[in-house]
mmCIF file of N, CA and C in Angstrom:
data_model
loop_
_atom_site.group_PDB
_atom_site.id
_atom_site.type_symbol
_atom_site.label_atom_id
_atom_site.label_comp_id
_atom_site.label_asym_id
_atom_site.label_seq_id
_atom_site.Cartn_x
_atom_site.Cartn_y
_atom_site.Cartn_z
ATOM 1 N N UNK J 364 -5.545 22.382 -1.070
ATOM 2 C CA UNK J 364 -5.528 21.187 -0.244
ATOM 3 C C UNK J 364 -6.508 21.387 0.907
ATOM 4 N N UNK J 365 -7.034 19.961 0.953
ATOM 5 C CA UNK J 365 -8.042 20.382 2.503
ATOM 6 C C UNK J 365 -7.463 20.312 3.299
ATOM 7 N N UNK J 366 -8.183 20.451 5.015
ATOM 8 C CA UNK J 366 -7.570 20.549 6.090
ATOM 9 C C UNK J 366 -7.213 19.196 6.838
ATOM 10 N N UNK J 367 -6.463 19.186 7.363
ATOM 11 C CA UNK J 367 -6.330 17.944 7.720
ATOM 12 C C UNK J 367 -5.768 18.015 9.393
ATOM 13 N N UNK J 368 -6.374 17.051 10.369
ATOM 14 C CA UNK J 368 -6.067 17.319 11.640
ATOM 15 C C UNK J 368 -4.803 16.256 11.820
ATOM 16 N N UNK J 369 -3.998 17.322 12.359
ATOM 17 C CA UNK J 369 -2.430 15.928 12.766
ATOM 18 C C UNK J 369 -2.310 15.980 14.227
ATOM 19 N N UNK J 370 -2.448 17.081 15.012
ATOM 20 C CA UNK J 370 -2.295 15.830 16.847
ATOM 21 C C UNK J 370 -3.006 17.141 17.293
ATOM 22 N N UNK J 371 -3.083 16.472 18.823
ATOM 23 C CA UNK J 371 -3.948 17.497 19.483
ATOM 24 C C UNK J 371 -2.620 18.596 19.970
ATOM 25 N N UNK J 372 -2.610 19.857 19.945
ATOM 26 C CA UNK J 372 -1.276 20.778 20.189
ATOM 27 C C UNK J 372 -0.747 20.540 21.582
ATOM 28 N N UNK J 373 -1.114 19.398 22.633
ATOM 29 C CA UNK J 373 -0.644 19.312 23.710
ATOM 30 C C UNK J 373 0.661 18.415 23.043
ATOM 31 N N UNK J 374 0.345 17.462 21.987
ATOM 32 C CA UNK J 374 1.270 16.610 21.511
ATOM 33 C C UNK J 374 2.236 16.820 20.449
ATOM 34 N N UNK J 375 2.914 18.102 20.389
ATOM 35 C CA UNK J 375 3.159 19.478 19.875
ATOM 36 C C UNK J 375 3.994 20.349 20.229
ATOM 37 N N UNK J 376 4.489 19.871 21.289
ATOM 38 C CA UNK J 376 5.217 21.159 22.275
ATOM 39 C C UNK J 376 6.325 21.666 21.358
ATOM 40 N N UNK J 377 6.099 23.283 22.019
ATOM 41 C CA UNK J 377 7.817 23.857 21.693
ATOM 42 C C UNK J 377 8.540 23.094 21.242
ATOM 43 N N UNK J 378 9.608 23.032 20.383
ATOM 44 C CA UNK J 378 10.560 22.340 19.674
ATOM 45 C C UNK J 378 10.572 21.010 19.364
ATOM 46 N N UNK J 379 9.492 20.732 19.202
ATOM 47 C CA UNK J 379 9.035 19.416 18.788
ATOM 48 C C UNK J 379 8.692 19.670 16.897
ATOM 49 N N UNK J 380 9.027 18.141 16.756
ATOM 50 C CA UNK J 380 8.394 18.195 15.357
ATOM 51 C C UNK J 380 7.365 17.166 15.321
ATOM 52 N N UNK J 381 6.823 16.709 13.651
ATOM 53 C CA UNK J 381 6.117 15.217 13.346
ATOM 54 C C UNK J 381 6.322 15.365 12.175
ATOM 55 N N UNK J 382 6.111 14.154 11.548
ATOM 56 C CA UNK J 382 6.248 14.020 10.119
ATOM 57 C C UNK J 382 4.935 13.439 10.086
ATOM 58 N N UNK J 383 4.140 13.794 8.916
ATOM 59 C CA UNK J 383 3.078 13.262 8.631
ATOM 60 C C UNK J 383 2.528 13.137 7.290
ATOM 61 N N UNK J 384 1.519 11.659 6.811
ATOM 62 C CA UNK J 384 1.068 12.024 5.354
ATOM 63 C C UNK J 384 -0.259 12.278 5.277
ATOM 64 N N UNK J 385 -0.488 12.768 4.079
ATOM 65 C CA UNK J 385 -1.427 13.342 3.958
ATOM 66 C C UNK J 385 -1.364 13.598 2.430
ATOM 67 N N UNK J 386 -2.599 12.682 2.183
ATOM 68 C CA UNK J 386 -3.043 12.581 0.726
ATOM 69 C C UNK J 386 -1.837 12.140 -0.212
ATOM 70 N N UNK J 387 -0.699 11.141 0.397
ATOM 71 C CA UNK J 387 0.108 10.862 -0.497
ATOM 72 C C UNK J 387 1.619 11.559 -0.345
ATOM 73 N N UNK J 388 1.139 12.745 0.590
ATOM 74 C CA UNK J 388 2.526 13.609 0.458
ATOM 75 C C UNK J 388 2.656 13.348 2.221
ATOM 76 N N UNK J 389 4.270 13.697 2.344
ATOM 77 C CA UNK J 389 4.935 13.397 3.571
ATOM 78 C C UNK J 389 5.466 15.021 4.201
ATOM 79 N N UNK J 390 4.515 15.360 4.982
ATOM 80 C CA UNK J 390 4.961 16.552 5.548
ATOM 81 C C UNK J 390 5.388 16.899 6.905
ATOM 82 N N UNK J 391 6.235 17.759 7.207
ATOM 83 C CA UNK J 391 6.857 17.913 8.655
ATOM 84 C C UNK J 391 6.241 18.939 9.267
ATOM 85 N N UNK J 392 5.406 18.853 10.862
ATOM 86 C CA UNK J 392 4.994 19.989 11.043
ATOM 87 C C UNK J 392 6.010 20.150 12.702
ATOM 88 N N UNK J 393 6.031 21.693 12.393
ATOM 89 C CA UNK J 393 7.168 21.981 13.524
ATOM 90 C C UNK J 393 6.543 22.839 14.599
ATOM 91 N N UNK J 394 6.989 23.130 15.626
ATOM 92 C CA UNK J 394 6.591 24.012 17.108
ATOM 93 C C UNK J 394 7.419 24.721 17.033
ATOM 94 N N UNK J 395 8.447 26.302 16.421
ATOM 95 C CA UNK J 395 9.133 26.695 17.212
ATOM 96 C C UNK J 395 8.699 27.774 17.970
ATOM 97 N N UNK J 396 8.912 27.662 19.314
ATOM 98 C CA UNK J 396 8.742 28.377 19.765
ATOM 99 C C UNK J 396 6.986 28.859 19.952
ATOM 100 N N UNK J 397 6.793 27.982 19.732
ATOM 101 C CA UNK J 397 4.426 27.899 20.241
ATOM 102 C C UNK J 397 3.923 28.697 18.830
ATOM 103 N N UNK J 398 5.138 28.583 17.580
ATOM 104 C CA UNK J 398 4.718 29.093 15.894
ATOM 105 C C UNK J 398 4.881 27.469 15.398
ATOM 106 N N UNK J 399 3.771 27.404 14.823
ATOM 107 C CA UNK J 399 3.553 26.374 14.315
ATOM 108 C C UNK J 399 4.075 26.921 12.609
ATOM 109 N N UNK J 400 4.814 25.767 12.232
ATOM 110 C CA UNK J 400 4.848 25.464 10.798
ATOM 111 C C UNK J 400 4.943 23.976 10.059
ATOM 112 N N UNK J 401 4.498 24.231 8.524
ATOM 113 C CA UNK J 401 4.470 22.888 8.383
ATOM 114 C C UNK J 401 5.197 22.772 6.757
ATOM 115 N N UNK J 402 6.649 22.153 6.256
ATOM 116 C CA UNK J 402 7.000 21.833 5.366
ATOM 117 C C UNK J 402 7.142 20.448 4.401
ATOM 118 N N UNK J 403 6.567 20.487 2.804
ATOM 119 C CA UNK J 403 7.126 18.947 2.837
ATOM 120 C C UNK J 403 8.260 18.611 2.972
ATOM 121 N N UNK J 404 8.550 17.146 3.224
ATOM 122 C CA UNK J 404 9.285 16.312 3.836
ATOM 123 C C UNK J 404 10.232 16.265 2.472
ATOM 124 N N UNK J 405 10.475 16.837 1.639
ATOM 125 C CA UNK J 405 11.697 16.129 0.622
ATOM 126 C C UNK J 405 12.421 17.435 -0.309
ATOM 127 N N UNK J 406 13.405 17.620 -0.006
ATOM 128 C CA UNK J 406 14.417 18.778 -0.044
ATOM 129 C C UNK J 406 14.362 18.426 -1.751
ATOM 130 N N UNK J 407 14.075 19.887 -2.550
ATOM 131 C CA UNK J 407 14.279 19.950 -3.862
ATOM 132 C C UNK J 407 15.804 19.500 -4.337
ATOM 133 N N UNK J 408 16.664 19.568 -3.639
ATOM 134 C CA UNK J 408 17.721 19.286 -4.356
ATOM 135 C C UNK J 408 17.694 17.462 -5.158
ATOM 136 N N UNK J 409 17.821 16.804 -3.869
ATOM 137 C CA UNK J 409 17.555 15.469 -4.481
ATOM 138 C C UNK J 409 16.673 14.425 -3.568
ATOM 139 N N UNK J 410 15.974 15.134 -2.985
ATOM 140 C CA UNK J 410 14.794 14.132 -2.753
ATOM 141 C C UNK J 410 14.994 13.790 -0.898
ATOM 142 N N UNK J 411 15.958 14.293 -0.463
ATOM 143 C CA UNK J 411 16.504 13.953 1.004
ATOM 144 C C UNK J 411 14.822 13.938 1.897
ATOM 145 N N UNK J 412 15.044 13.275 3.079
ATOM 146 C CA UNK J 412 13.881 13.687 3.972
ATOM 147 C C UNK J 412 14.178 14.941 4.764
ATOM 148 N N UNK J 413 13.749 15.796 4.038
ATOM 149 C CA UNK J 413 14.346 17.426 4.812
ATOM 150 C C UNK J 413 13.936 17.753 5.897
ATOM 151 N N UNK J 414 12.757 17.148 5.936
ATOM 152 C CA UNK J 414 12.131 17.270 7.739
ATOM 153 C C UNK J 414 12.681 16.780 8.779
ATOM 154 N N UNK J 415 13.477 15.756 8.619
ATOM 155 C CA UNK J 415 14.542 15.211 9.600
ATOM 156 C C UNK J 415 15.924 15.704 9.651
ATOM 157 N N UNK J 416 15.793 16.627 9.392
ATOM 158 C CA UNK J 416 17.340 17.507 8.989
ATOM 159 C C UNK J 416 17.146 18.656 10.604
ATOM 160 N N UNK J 417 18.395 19.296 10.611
ATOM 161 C CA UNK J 417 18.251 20.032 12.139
ATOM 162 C C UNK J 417 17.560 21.209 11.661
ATOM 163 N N UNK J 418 17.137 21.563 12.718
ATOM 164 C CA UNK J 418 16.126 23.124 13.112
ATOM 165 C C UNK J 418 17.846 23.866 13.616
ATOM 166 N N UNK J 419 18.072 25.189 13.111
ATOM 167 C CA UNK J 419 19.348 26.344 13.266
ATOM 168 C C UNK J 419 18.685 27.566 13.092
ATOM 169 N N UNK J 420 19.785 27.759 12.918
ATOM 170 C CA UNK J 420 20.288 29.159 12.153
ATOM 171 C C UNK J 420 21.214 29.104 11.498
ATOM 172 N N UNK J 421 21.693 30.173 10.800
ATOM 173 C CA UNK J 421 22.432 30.245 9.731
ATOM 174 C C UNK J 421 23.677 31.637 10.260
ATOM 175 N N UNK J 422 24.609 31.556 9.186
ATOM 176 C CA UNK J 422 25.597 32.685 9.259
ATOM 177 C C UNK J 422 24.748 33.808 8.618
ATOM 178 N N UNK J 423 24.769 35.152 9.065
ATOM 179 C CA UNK J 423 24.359 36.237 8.599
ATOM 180 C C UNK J 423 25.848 37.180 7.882
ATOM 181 N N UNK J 424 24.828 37.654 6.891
ATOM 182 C CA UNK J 424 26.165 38.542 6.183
ATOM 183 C C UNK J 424 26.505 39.572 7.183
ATOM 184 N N UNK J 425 28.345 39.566 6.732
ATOM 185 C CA UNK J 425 28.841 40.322 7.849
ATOM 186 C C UNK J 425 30.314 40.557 7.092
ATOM 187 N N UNK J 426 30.980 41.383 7.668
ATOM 188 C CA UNK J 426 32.344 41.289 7.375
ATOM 189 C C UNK J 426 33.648 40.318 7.614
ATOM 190 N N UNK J 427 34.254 40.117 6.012
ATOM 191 C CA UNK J 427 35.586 39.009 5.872
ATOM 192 C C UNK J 427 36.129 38.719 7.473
ATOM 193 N N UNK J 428 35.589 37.816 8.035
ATOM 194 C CA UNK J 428 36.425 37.035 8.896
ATOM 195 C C UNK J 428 35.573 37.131 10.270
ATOM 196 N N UNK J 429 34.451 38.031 10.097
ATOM 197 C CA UNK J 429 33.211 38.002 11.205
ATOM 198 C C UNK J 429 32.415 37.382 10.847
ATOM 199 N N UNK J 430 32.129 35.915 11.945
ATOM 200 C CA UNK J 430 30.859 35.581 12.008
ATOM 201 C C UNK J 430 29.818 35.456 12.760
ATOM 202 N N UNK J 431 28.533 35.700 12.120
ATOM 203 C CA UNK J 431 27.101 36.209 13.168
ATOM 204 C C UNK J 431 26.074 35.021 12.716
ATOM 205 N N UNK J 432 25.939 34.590 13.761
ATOM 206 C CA UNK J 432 24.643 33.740 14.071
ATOM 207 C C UNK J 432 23.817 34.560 14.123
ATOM 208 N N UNK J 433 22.595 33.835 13.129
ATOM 209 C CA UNK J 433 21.227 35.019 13.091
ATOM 210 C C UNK J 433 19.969 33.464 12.680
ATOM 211 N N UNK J 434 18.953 33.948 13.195
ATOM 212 C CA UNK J 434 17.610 33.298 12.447
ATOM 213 C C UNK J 434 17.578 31.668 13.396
ATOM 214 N N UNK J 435 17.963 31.597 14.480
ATOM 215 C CA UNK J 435 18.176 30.644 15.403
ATOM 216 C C UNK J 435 16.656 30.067 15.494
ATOM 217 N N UNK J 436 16.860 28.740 14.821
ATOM 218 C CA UNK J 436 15.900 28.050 15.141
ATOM 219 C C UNK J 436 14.823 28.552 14.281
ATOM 220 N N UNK J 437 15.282 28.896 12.809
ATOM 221 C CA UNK J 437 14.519 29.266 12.212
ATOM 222 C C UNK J 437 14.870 28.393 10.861
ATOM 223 N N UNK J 438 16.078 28.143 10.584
ATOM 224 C CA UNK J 438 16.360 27.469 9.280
ATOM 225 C C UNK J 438 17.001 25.964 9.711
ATOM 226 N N UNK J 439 16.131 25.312 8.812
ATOM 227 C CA UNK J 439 15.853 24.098 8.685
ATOM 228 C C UNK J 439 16.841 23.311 7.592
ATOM 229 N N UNK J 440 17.905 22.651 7.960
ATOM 230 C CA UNK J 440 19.238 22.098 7.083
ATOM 231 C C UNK J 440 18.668 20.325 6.666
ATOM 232 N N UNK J 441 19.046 20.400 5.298
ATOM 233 C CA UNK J 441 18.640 18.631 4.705
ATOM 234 C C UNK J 441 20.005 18.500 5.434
ATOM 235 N N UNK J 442 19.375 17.152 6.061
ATOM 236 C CA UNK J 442 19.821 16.341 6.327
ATOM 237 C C UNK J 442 21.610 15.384 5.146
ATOM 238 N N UNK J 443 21.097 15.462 4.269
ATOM 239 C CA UNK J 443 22.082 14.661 3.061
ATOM 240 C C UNK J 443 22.786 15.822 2.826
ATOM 241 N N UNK J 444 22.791 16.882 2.037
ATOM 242 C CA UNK J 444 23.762 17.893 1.613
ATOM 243 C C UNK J 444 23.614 19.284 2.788
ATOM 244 N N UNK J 445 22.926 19.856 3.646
ATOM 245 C CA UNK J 445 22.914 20.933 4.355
ATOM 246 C C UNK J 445 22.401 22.133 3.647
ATOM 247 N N UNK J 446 21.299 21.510 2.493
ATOM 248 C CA UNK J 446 20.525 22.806 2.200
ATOM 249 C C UNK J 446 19.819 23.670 2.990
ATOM 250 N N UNK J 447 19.921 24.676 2.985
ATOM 251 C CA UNK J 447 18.421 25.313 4.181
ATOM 252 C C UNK J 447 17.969 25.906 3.517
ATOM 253 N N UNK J 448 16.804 25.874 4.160
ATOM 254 C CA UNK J 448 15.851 26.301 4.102
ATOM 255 C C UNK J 448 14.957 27.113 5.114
ATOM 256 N N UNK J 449 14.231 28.268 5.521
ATOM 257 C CA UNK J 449 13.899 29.216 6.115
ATOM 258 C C UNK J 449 12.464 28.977 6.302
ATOM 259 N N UNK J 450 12.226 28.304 7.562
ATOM 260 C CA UNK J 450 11.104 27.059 8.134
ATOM 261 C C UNK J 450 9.715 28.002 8.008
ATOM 262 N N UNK J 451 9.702 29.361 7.776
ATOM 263 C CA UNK J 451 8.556 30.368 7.877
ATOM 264 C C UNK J 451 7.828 30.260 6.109
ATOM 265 N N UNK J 452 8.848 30.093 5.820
ATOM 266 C CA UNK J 452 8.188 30.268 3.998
ATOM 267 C C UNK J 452 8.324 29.157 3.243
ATOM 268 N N UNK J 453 9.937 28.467 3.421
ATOM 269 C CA UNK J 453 10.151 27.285 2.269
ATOM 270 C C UNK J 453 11.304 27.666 1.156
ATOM 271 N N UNK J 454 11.485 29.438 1.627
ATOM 272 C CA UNK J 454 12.486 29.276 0.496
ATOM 273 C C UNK J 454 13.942 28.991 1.153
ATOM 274 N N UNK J 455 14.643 28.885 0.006
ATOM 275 C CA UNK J 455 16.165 28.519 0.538
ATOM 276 C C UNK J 455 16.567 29.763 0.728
ATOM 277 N N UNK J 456 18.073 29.600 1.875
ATOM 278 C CA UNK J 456 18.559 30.490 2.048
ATOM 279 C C UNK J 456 19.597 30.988 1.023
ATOM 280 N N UNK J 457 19.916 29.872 0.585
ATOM 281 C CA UNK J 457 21.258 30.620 -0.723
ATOM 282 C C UNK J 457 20.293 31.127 -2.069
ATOM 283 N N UNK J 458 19.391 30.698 -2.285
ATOM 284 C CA UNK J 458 18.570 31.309 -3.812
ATOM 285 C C UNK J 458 17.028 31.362 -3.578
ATOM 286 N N UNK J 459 16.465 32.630 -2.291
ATOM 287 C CA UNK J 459 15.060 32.117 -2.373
ATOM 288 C C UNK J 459 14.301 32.485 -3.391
ATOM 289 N N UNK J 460 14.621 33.308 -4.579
ATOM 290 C CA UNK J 460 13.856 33.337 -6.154
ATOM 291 C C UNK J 460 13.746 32.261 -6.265
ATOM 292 N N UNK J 461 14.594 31.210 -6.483
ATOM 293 C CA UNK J 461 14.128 29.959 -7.284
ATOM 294 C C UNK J 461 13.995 28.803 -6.970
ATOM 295 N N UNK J 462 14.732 28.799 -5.426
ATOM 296 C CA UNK J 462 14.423 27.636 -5.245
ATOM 297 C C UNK J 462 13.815 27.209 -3.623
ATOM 298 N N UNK J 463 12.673 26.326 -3.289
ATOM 299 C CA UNK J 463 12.576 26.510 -1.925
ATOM 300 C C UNK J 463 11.714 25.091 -1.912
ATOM 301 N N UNK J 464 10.621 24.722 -0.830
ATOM 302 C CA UNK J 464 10.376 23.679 -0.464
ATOM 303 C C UNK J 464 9.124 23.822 0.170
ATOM 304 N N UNK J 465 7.721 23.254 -0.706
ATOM 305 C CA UNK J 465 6.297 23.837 -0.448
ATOM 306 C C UNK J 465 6.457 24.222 1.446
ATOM 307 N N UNK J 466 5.464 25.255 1.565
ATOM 308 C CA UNK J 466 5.376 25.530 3.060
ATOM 309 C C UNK J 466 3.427 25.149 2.887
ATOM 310 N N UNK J 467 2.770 24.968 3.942
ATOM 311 C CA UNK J 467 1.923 24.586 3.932
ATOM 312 C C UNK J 467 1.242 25.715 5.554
ATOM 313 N N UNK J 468 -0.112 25.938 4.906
ATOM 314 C CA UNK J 468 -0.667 26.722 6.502
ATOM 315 C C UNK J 468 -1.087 25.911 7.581
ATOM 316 N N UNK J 469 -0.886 26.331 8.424
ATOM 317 C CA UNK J 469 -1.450 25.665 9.849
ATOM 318 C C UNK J 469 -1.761 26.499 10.650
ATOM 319 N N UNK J 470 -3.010 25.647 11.583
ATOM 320 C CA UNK J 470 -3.682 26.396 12.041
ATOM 321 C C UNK J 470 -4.297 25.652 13.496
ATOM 322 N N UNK J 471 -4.448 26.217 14.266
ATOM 323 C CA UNK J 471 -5.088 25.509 15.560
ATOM 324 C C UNK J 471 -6.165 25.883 15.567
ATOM 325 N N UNK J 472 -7.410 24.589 15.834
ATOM 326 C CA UNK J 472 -8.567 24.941 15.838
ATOM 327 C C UNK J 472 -9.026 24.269 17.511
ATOM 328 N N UNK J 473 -9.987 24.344 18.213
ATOM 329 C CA UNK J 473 -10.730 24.213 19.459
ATOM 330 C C UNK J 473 -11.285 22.359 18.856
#
């Protein structure tokens, strides 16, 4: 895919998102934390707009009846069922072998 310019990074801040198209496809690009990422917009399960789903974290494995918040503001939940997904790569958190959600590069240029 070519490059494509979506806002100037002042319009961008920290914990901000956008949804944007490009060439047909609908993609979400995110700020966390001054790391830019950019996923498409439609959760493999059934088509949800996953980019409008919340920015978290997730439970980390731990022991029967302990629970640990881990990956804050790193995994990205559809909106319709609460799939996540792990906003750095695209894969899911319950099966990332098989199943995940294109991630796309970004990049700041001058």
């Amino acid at each position: 895919m070519a490059s494509f310019v979506v806002a100037p990074l002042a319009e961008l801040p920290p914990g901000s998102r956008r949804i944007v198209e490009v060439q047909g496809r609908s993609i979400g690009v995110f700020n966390v934390r001054g790391e830019l990422f950019a996923l498409r917009n439609a959760c493999p399960h059934q088509g949800a707009p996953l980019c409008l789903g919340s920015l978290d974290g997730t439970a980390a494995p731990s022991a029967p009846g302990v629970y640990e918040w881990s990956r804050d503001g790193e995994i990205l939940s559809c909106p319709w069922h609460g799939w996540e997904f792990d906003i750095r790569t695209g894969k899911s958190v319950f099966n990332p072998h098989r199943t995940r959600v294109r991630a796309y590069e970004v990049t700041v240029e001058d």
